[in-house]
């Protein structure tokens, strides 16, 4: 299957649909009677004055989530090929994105992190354009607004603001106006939110929005031990990818090297911002799949032993399907 997606063929979109279906098939047999969809954070609930949490049936919820993932995968694939991060056009980023989006069952339903992945892809479009852009202030301002919008949907997305400054460090010489532009972009959205609070006589509660940011980082998290088994092929592929990257790192263009560094930092920011939520949910790690998909695609594109990389991907896909059919 990897060999099919190594080339850039529009017909591969049909194969993507097949992988999307297979990676969600097992969950449809165990879908709960009710699935809650939280579109915005509680502090932004006033902006959506309708009841929507259970507006979709469980099957429709999973179907809509799959459609969103498919659209995101195509957008993400276009982004990676447009900036030539892998050195050649390919459909592997889309394949890896769809595969990783089915890793855990909480990934398969509508959620705030899933919606925020649209904003993350949008941010990456703008971040990668900084390298060749002359005046980055407007781009950084837009990125600040994107982070603010994501924070309304899912508060831990606020830490993606760090990715803006990291992108400026990697792609641009220091200019304090560009650094301030991101803050202004973020503040613009929350200024209008403050006005909305004021008009609804809730301005006294506005400062409570950021209280979760003071949550102590947990010393342990509660997760089903069987989920760790699914991470074995994921970690193995990531380790092999970093070895492959190390071999070819200085052979790549400067922009490509800096882009991979940015993706690595975004992966870390997404992974370690989970603690902001009062309750731990696995769907938070949907924010990690975009950078991880690039690393996966890089490994599978340049791996040389067909029996090994095809078998490794098949192991990952079969593991995902088996864990959906078994509730343990």
mmCIF file of C-alpha atoms in Angstrom:
data_model
loop_
_atom_site.group_PDB
_atom_site.id
_atom_site.type_symbol
_atom_site.label_atom_id
_atom_site.label_comp_id
_atom_site.label_asym_id
_atom_site.label_seq_id
_atom_site.Cartn_x
_atom_site.Cartn_y
_atom_site.Cartn_z
ATOM 1 C CA UNK A 1 0.000 0.000 0.000
ATOM 2 C CA UNK A 2 2.864 2.403 0.761
ATOM 3 C CA UNK A 3 4.144 1.980 -2.796
ATOM 4 C CA UNK A 4 0.800 3.215 -4.140
ATOM 5 C CA UNK A 5 0.896 6.427 -2.109
ATOM 6 C CA UNK A 6 4.548 7.201 -2.765
ATOM 7 C CA UNK A 7 3.569 8.678 -6.129
ATOM 8 C CA UNK A 8 1.349 11.722 -6.539
ATOM 9 C CA UNK A 9 -1.698 10.370 -8.313
ATOM 10 C CA UNK A 10 -5.131 12.020 -7.841
ATOM 11 C CA UNK A 11 -6.695 8.554 -7.959
ATOM 12 C CA UNK A 12 -4.996 7.881 -4.616
ATOM 13 C CA UNK A 13 -7.808 9.890 -3.057
ATOM 14 C CA UNK A 14 -10.035 6.846 -3.650
ATOM 15 C CA UNK A 15 -7.555 4.639 -1.792
ATOM 16 C CA UNK A 16 -7.611 7.204 1.030
ATOM 17 C CA UNK A 17 -11.357 6.698 1.351
ATOM 18 C CA UNK A 18 -10.769 2.962 1.708
ATOM 19 C CA UNK A 19 -8.156 3.454 4.457
ATOM 20 C CA UNK A 20 -10.459 5.953 6.162
ATOM 21 C CA UNK A 21 -13.265 3.380 6.170
ATOM 22 C CA UNK A 22 -11.060 0.531 7.394
ATOM 23 C CA UNK A 23 -9.601 2.607 10.226
ATOM 24 C CA UNK A 24 -13.102 3.327 11.545
ATOM 25 C CA UNK A 25 -14.945 0.110 10.736
ATOM 26 C CA UNK A 26 -14.468 -1.571 14.094
ATOM 27 C CA UNK A 27 -15.676 1.421 16.106
ATOM 28 C CA UNK A 28 -19.040 1.399 14.341
ATOM 29 C CA UNK A 29 -19.760 -1.992 15.962
ATOM 30 C CA UNK A 30 -19.219 -0.569 19.469
ATOM 31 C CA UNK A 31 -20.365 3.018 19.053
ATOM 32 C CA UNK A 32 -22.064 4.319 22.259
ATOM 33 C CA UNK A 33 -25.741 5.211 22.377
ATOM 34 C CA UNK A 34 -24.822 8.878 22.822
ATOM 35 C CA UNK A 35 -21.804 10.895 21.751
ATOM 36 C CA UNK A 36 -21.324 14.384 23.091
ATOM 37 C CA UNK A 37 -19.805 17.026 20.830
ATOM 38 C CA UNK A 38 -18.337 20.069 22.579
ATOM 39 C CA UNK A 39 -17.695 22.751 19.967
ATOM 40 C CA UNK A 40 -16.561 25.634 22.188
ATOM 41 C CA UNK A 41 -15.093 26.102 25.647
ATOM 42 C CA UNK A 42 -17.527 26.908 28.492
ATOM 43 C CA UNK A 43 -16.349 30.537 28.655
ATOM 44 C CA UNK A 44 -17.338 30.967 24.985
ATOM 45 C CA UNK A 45 -20.652 29.142 25.305
ATOM 46 C CA UNK A 46 -22.532 32.453 25.187
ATOM 47 C CA UNK A 47 -21.404 32.842 21.583
ATOM 48 C CA UNK A 48 -23.376 29.722 20.598
ATOM 49 C CA UNK A 49 -26.841 30.238 22.159
ATOM 50 C CA UNK A 50 -28.300 26.929 20.958
ATOM 51 C CA UNK A 51 -28.177 23.369 22.255
ATOM 52 C CA UNK A 52 -25.867 21.378 20.001
ATOM 53 C CA UNK A 53 -24.074 18.855 22.236
ATOM 54 C CA UNK A 54 -26.292 15.947 21.176
ATOM 55 C CA UNK A 55 -27.505 17.323 17.846
ATOM 56 C CA UNK A 56 -26.019 14.392 15.912
ATOM 57 C CA UNK A 57 -26.728 10.706 16.243
ATOM 58 C CA UNK A 58 -23.636 8.600 17.128
ATOM 59 C CA UNK A 59 -23.341 7.193 13.603
ATOM 60 C CA UNK A 60 -23.682 10.653 12.044
ATOM 61 C CA UNK A 61 -21.162 12.028 14.546
ATOM 62 C CA UNK A 62 -18.554 9.459 13.476
ATOM 63 C CA UNK A 63 -19.384 9.973 9.786
ATOM 64 C CA UNK A 64 -18.994 13.754 10.005
ATOM 65 C CA UNK A 65 -15.723 13.339 11.891
ATOM 66 C CA UNK A 66 -14.459 11.050 9.108
ATOM 67 C CA UNK A 67 -15.436 13.588 6.441
ATOM 68 C CA UNK A 68 -13.585 16.352 8.317
ATOM 69 C CA UNK A 69 -10.495 14.147 8.660
ATOM 70 C CA UNK A 70 -10.565 13.394 4.931
ATOM 71 C CA UNK A 71 -10.745 17.106 4.062
ATOM 72 C CA UNK A 72 -7.950 17.873 6.521
ATOM 73 C CA UNK A 73 -5.793 15.109 5.034
ATOM 74 C CA UNK A 74 -6.145 16.551 1.520
ATOM 75 C CA UNK A 75 -5.396 20.088 2.720
ATOM 76 C CA UNK A 76 -2.429 18.851 4.706
ATOM 77 C CA UNK A 77 -1.107 16.860 1.752
ATOM 78 C CA UNK A 78 -1.360 19.970 -0.433
ATOM 79 C CA UNK A 79 0.521 21.997 2.191
ATOM 80 C CA UNK A 80 3.432 19.553 2.414
ATOM 81 C CA UNK A 81 3.729 19.169 -1.365
ATOM 82 C CA UNK A 82 3.382 22.909 -2.004
ATOM 83 C CA UNK A 83 6.366 23.640 0.248
ATOM 84 C CA UNK A 84 8.213 20.523 -0.986
ATOM 85 C CA UNK A 85 9.057 19.364 2.541
ATOM 86 C CA UNK A 86 9.570 15.763 1.440
ATOM 87 C CA UNK A 87 11.602 16.519 -1.680
ATOM 88 C CA UNK A 88 9.055 15.067 -4.105
ATOM 89 C CA UNK A 89 5.257 15.163 -4.547
ATOM 90 C CA UNK A 90 3.524 12.290 -2.793
ATOM 91 C CA UNK A 91 0.253 11.253 -1.159
ATOM 92 C CA UNK A 92 1.968 9.819 1.917
ATOM 93 C CA UNK A 93 1.214 12.802 4.215
ATOM 94 C CA UNK A 94 -2.512 12.317 3.597
ATOM 95 C CA UNK A 95 -2.246 8.563 4.173
ATOM 96 C CA UNK A 96 -0.349 9.017 7.440
ATOM 97 C CA UNK A 97 -2.725 11.742 8.587
ATOM 98 C CA UNK A 98 -5.767 9.509 8.070
ATOM 99 C CA UNK A 99 -4.058 6.495 9.652
ATOM 100 C CA UNK A 100 -2.959 8.374 12.772
ATOM 101 C CA UNK A 101 -6.387 10.019 13.101
ATOM 102 C CA UNK A 102 -7.808 6.535 13.711
ATOM 103 C CA UNK A 103 -5.250 5.534 16.324
ATOM 104 C CA UNK A 104 -7.574 5.744 19.370
ATOM 105 C CA UNK A 105 -11.354 5.567 19.499
ATOM 106 C CA UNK A 106 -11.709 9.100 21.002
ATOM 107 C CA UNK A 107 -10.091 10.341 17.775
ATOM 108 C CA UNK A 108 -13.015 9.020 15.732
ATOM 109 C CA UNK A 109 -15.707 11.410 16.917
ATOM 110 C CA UNK A 110 -16.347 15.119 16.609
ATOM 111 C CA UNK A 111 -14.357 17.116 19.135
ATOM 112 C CA UNK A 112 -12.732 20.480 19.760
ATOM 113 C CA UNK A 113 -9.205 19.256 18.917
ATOM 114 C CA UNK A 114 -10.477 17.837 15.613
ATOM 115 C CA UNK A 115 -11.904 21.233 14.644
ATOM 116 C CA UNK A 116 -8.704 22.942 15.802
ATOM 117 C CA UNK A 117 -6.677 20.855 13.372
ATOM 118 C CA UNK A 118 -8.156 22.992 10.570
ATOM 119 C CA UNK A 119 -6.731 26.029 12.332
ATOM 120 C CA UNK A 120 -3.389 24.306 12.892
ATOM 121 C CA UNK A 121 -3.096 23.505 9.169
ATOM 122 C CA UNK A 122 -4.011 27.116 8.405
ATOM 123 C CA UNK A 123 -1.281 28.254 10.803
ATOM 124 C CA UNK A 124 1.266 26.019 9.086
ATOM 125 C CA UNK A 125 0.392 27.521 5.697
ATOM 126 C CA UNK A 126 1.209 30.945 7.080
ATOM 127 C CA UNK A 127 4.230 29.858 9.137
ATOM 128 C CA UNK A 128 5.970 28.182 6.189
ATOM 129 C CA UNK A 129 5.394 31.313 4.091
ATOM 130 C CA UNK A 130 7.416 33.411 6.561
ATOM 131 C CA UNK A 131 10.716 32.160 5.144
ATOM 132 C CA UNK A 132 10.350 33.947 1.816
ATOM 133 C CA UNK A 133 8.054 36.765 2.932
ATOM 134 C CA UNK A 134 9.443 40.296 3.224
ATOM 135 C CA UNK A 135 7.056 41.793 5.776
ATOM 136 C CA UNK A 136 5.829 39.200 8.248
ATOM 137 C CA UNK A 137 3.797 41.481 10.519
ATOM 138 C CA UNK A 138 0.444 40.886 8.816
ATOM 139 C CA UNK A 139 1.086 37.131 8.623
ATOM 140 C CA UNK A 140 2.010 36.933 12.308
ATOM 141 C CA UNK A 141 -1.020 39.063 13.216
ATOM 142 C CA UNK A 142 -3.240 36.578 11.367
ATOM 143 C CA UNK A 143 -1.553 33.678 13.153
ATOM 144 C CA UNK A 144 -2.264 35.329 16.508
ATOM 145 C CA UNK A 145 -5.946 35.593 15.583
ATOM 146 C CA UNK A 146 -5.986 31.931 14.508
ATOM 147 C CA UNK A 147 -4.587 30.862 17.888
ATOM 148 C CA UNK A 148 -7.199 32.987 19.647
ATOM 149 C CA UNK A 149 -10.028 31.399 17.643
ATOM 150 C CA UNK A 150 -8.646 27.972 18.469
ATOM 151 C CA UNK A 151 -8.563 28.906 22.155
ATOM 152 C CA UNK A 152 -12.295 29.644 22.047
ATOM 153 C CA UNK A 153 -12.893 26.147 20.697
ATOM 154 C CA UNK A 154 -10.304 24.285 22.787
ATOM 155 C CA UNK A 155 -8.354 26.200 25.447
ATOM 156 C CA UNK A 156 -5.082 24.167 25.323
ATOM 157 C CA UNK A 157 -4.687 25.460 21.762
ATOM 158 C CA UNK A 158 -3.544 28.699 23.386
ATOM 159 C CA UNK A 159 -0.065 27.207 23.714
ATOM 160 C CA UNK A 160 0.230 27.180 19.923
ATOM 161 C CA UNK A 161 1.052 30.851 20.363
ATOM 162 C CA UNK A 162 4.550 29.647 21.268
ATOM 163 C CA UNK A 163 4.779 28.156 17.772
ATOM 164 C CA UNK A 164 4.382 31.660 16.320
ATOM 165 C CA UNK A 165 7.463 32.939 18.134
ATOM 166 C CA UNK A 166 9.383 29.741 17.369
ATOM 167 C CA UNK A 167 8.557 30.222 13.674
ATOM 168 C CA UNK A 168 9.861 33.800 13.859
ATOM 169 C CA UNK A 169 13.091 32.602 15.475
ATOM 170 C CA UNK A 170 13.577 29.936 12.806
ATOM 171 C CA UNK A 171 12.503 31.820 9.683
ATOM 172 C CA UNK A 172 13.101 35.539 10.290
ATOM 173 C CA UNK A 173 15.737 37.867 11.778
ATOM 174 C CA UNK A 174 14.592 39.486 15.008
ATOM 175 C CA UNK A 175 12.089 42.322 14.607
ATOM 176 C CA UNK A 176 10.205 43.327 17.738
ATOM 177 C CA UNK A 177 7.260 44.609 15.695
ATOM 178 C CA UNK A 178 6.648 41.114 14.319
ATOM 179 C CA UNK A 179 6.706 39.634 17.817
ATOM 180 C CA UNK A 180 4.209 42.221 19.048
ATOM 181 C CA UNK A 181 1.987 41.687 15.977
ATOM 182 C CA UNK A 182 1.170 38.160 17.156
ATOM 183 C CA UNK A 183 0.120 39.471 20.568
ATOM 184 C CA UNK A 184 -2.073 42.109 18.932
ATOM 185 C CA UNK A 185 -3.705 39.491 16.719
ATOM 186 C CA UNK A 186 -4.501 37.314 19.716
ATOM 187 C CA UNK A 187 -5.714 40.285 21.766
ATOM 188 C CA UNK A 188 -8.057 41.437 18.998
ATOM 189 C CA UNK A 189 -10.244 38.337 19.278
ATOM 190 C CA UNK A 190 -10.348 38.412 23.068
ATOM 191 C CA UNK A 191 -11.045 42.156 23.057
ATOM 192 C CA UNK A 192 -14.285 41.479 21.194
ATOM 193 C CA UNK A 193 -14.999 38.593 23.567
ATOM 194 C CA UNK A 194 -14.532 41.009 26.498
ATOM 195 C CA UNK A 195 -16.998 43.415 24.870
ATOM 196 C CA UNK A 196 -19.466 40.544 24.520
ATOM 197 C CA UNK A 197 -18.987 39.700 28.212
ATOM 198 C CA UNK A 198 -19.566 43.331 29.116
ATOM 199 C CA UNK A 199 -22.765 43.549 27.082
ATOM 200 C CA UNK A 200 -24.036 40.430 28.875
ATOM 201 C CA UNK A 201 -23.075 41.741 32.348
ATOM 202 C CA UNK A 202 -20.431 39.036 32.832
ATOM 203 C CA UNK A 203 -17.262 41.124 32.640
ATOM 204 C CA UNK A 204 -16.410 40.189 36.243
ATOM 205 C CA UNK A 205 -15.918 36.587 35.091
ATOM 206 C CA UNK A 206 -13.700 37.444 32.140
ATOM 207 C CA UNK A 207 -10.450 36.953 34.033
ATOM 208 C CA UNK A 208 -11.527 33.412 34.982
ATOM 209 C CA UNK A 209 -10.894 32.312 31.397
ATOM 210 C CA UNK A 210 -7.190 31.838 32.031
ATOM 211 C CA UNK A 211 -7.418 30.155 35.427
ATOM 212 C CA UNK A 212 -6.904 26.649 33.935
ATOM 213 C CA UNK A 213 -3.478 27.768 32.705
ATOM 214 C CA UNK A 214 -2.350 27.743 36.316
ATOM 215 C CA UNK A 215 -3.185 24.058 36.700
ATOM 216 C CA UNK A 216 -0.276 22.062 38.099
ATOM 217 C CA UNK A 217 1.320 19.714 35.581
ATOM 218 C CA UNK A 218 0.247 16.154 36.601
ATOM 219 C CA UNK A 219 2.824 13.646 37.788
ATOM 220 C CA UNK A 220 0.816 10.806 36.196
ATOM 221 C CA UNK A 221 -2.117 10.320 33.839
ATOM 222 C CA UNK A 222 -4.774 7.646 33.858
ATOM 223 C CA UNK A 223 -4.870 5.748 30.569
ATOM 224 C CA UNK A 224 -5.961 2.251 29.633
ATOM 225 C CA UNK A 225 -2.806 0.140 29.612
ATOM 226 C CA UNK A 226 -3.913 -1.571 26.390
ATOM 227 C CA UNK A 227 -3.624 1.776 24.610
ATOM 228 C CA UNK A 228 0.117 1.670 25.215
ATOM 229 C CA UNK A 229 0.324 -1.381 22.949
ATOM 230 C CA UNK A 230 -0.943 0.709 20.043
ATOM 231 C CA UNK A 231 1.872 3.159 20.646
ATOM 232 C CA UNK A 232 4.573 0.531 20.079
ATOM 233 C CA UNK A 233 4.510 0.694 16.244
ATOM 234 C CA UNK A 234 4.004 4.474 16.430
ATOM 235 C CA UNK A 235 7.096 5.002 18.582
ATOM 236 C CA UNK A 236 9.094 2.557 16.454
ATOM 237 C CA UNK A 237 8.258 4.471 13.264
ATOM 238 C CA UNK A 238 9.065 7.817 14.912
ATOM 239 C CA UNK A 239 12.466 6.549 16.082
ATOM 240 C CA UNK A 240 13.271 5.197 12.617
ATOM 241 C CA UNK A 241 12.142 8.494 11.102
ATOM 242 C CA UNK A 242 14.473 10.540 13.299
ATOM 243 C CA UNK A 243 17.376 8.278 12.321
ATOM 244 C CA UNK A 244 16.501 8.784 8.652
ATOM 245 C CA UNK A 245 16.177 12.540 9.171
ATOM 246 C CA UNK A 246 19.541 12.673 10.896
ATOM 247 C CA UNK A 247 21.187 10.985 7.911
ATOM 248 C CA UNK A 248 19.726 13.429 5.384
ATOM 249 C CA UNK A 249 19.245 16.540 7.527
ATOM 250 C CA UNK A 250 22.134 18.659 6.234
ATOM 251 C CA UNK A 251 21.522 17.522 2.660
ATOM 252 C CA UNK A 252 18.141 19.261 2.678
ATOM 253 C CA UNK A 253 17.367 22.874 1.823
ATOM 254 C CA UNK A 254 17.551 25.378 4.669
ATOM 255 C CA UNK A 255 13.804 26.028 4.511
ATOM 256 C CA UNK A 256 13.088 22.295 4.735
ATOM 257 C CA UNK A 257 15.337 21.881 7.778
ATOM 258 C CA UNK A 258 13.739 24.821 9.541
ATOM 259 C CA UNK A 259 10.237 23.565 8.672
ATOM 260 C CA UNK A 260 10.965 20.171 10.207
ATOM 261 C CA UNK A 261 12.304 21.872 13.321
ATOM 262 C CA UNK A 262 9.095 23.894 13.599
ATOM 263 C CA UNK A 263 6.977 20.758 13.194
ATOM 264 C CA UNK A 264 8.978 19.045 15.939
ATOM 265 C CA UNK A 265 8.345 21.932 18.356
ATOM 266 C CA UNK A 266 4.644 21.983 17.454
ATOM 267 C CA UNK A 267 4.515 18.254 18.209
ATOM 268 C CA UNK A 268 6.032 18.882 21.659
ATOM 269 C CA UNK A 269 3.735 21.844 22.389
ATOM 270 C CA UNK A 270 0.654 19.840 21.418
ATOM 271 C CA UNK A 271 1.762 16.802 23.424
ATOM 272 C CA UNK A 272 2.505 18.648 26.677
ATOM 273 C CA UNK A 273 -0.443 21.069 26.725
ATOM 274 C CA UNK A 274 -2.981 18.384 27.670
ATOM 275 C CA UNK A 275 -2.877 19.250 31.391
ATOM 276 C CA UNK A 276 -4.893 22.481 30.915
ATOM 277 C CA UNK A 277 -8.101 20.432 30.753
ATOM 278 C CA UNK A 278 -9.566 19.512 34.114
ATOM 279 C CA UNK A 279 -10.181 15.965 32.899
ATOM 280 C CA UNK A 280 -7.716 14.073 30.732
ATOM 281 C CA UNK A 281 -9.042 13.054 27.318
ATOM 282 C CA UNK A 282 -7.123 11.169 24.645
ATOM 283 C CA UNK A 283 -8.692 13.254 21.886
ATOM 284 C CA UNK A 284 -6.330 16.072 22.889
ATOM 285 C CA UNK A 285 -3.523 14.273 21.055
ATOM 286 C CA UNK A 286 -5.309 14.814 17.750
ATOM 287 C CA UNK A 287 -3.278 18.027 17.744
ATOM 288 C CA UNK A 288 -0.126 15.895 17.421
ATOM 289 C CA UNK A 289 -1.097 14.021 14.281
ATOM 290 C CA UNK A 290 -0.227 16.754 11.754
ATOM 291 C CA UNK A 291 3.486 17.008 12.637
ATOM 292 C CA UNK A 292 3.662 13.262 13.320
ATOM 293 C CA UNK A 293 2.163 12.546 9.881
ATOM 294 C CA UNK A 294 5.023 14.461 8.217
ATOM 295 C CA UNK A 295 7.630 12.454 10.126
ATOM 296 C CA UNK A 296 5.880 9.203 9.230
ATOM 297 C CA UNK A 297 5.608 10.210 5.574
ATOM 298 C CA UNK A 298 9.315 11.081 5.454
ATOM 299 C CA UNK A 299 10.297 7.671 6.770
ATOM 300 C CA UNK A 300 8.014 5.704 4.450
ATOM 301 C CA UNK A 301 9.049 7.783 1.438
ATOM 302 C CA UNK A 302 12.772 7.144 1.867
ATOM 303 C CA UNK A 303 12.732 3.661 3.435
ATOM 304 C CA UNK A 304 14.475 1.196 1.114
ATOM 305 C CA UNK A 305 13.419 -2.286 2.242
ATOM 306 C CA UNK A 306 9.926 -2.796 0.841
ATOM 307 C CA UNK A 307 9.078 -5.864 2.902
ATOM 308 C CA UNK A 308 9.971 -3.939 6.065
ATOM 309 C CA UNK A 309 8.130 -0.658 5.514
ATOM 310 C CA UNK A 310 5.071 -2.319 3.985
ATOM 311 C CA UNK A 311 4.937 -4.807 6.860
ATOM 312 C CA UNK A 312 5.385 -2.059 9.445
ATOM 313 C CA UNK A 313 2.534 0.009 8.054
ATOM 314 C CA UNK A 314 0.321 -3.075 7.773
ATOM 315 C CA UNK A 315 1.076 -3.887 11.422
ATOM 316 C CA UNK A 316 0.018 -0.381 12.451
ATOM 317 C CA UNK A 317 -3.195 -0.485 10.418
ATOM 318 C CA UNK A 318 -4.165 -3.973 11.621
ATOM 319 C CA UNK A 319 -3.462 -2.988 15.235
ATOM 320 C CA UNK A 320 -5.786 0.002 14.919
ATOM 321 C CA UNK A 321 -8.590 -2.127 13.450
ATOM 322 C CA UNK A 322 -8.179 -4.933 16.001
ATOM 323 C CA UNK A 323 -8.285 -2.563 18.966
ATOM 324 C CA UNK A 324 -11.535 -1.089 17.659
ATOM 325 C CA UNK A 325 -13.185 -4.494 17.412
ATOM 326 C CA UNK A 326 -12.032 -5.417 20.934
ATOM 327 C CA UNK A 327 -13.229 -3.256 23.801
ATOM 328 C CA UNK A 328 -10.948 -4.980 26.359
#
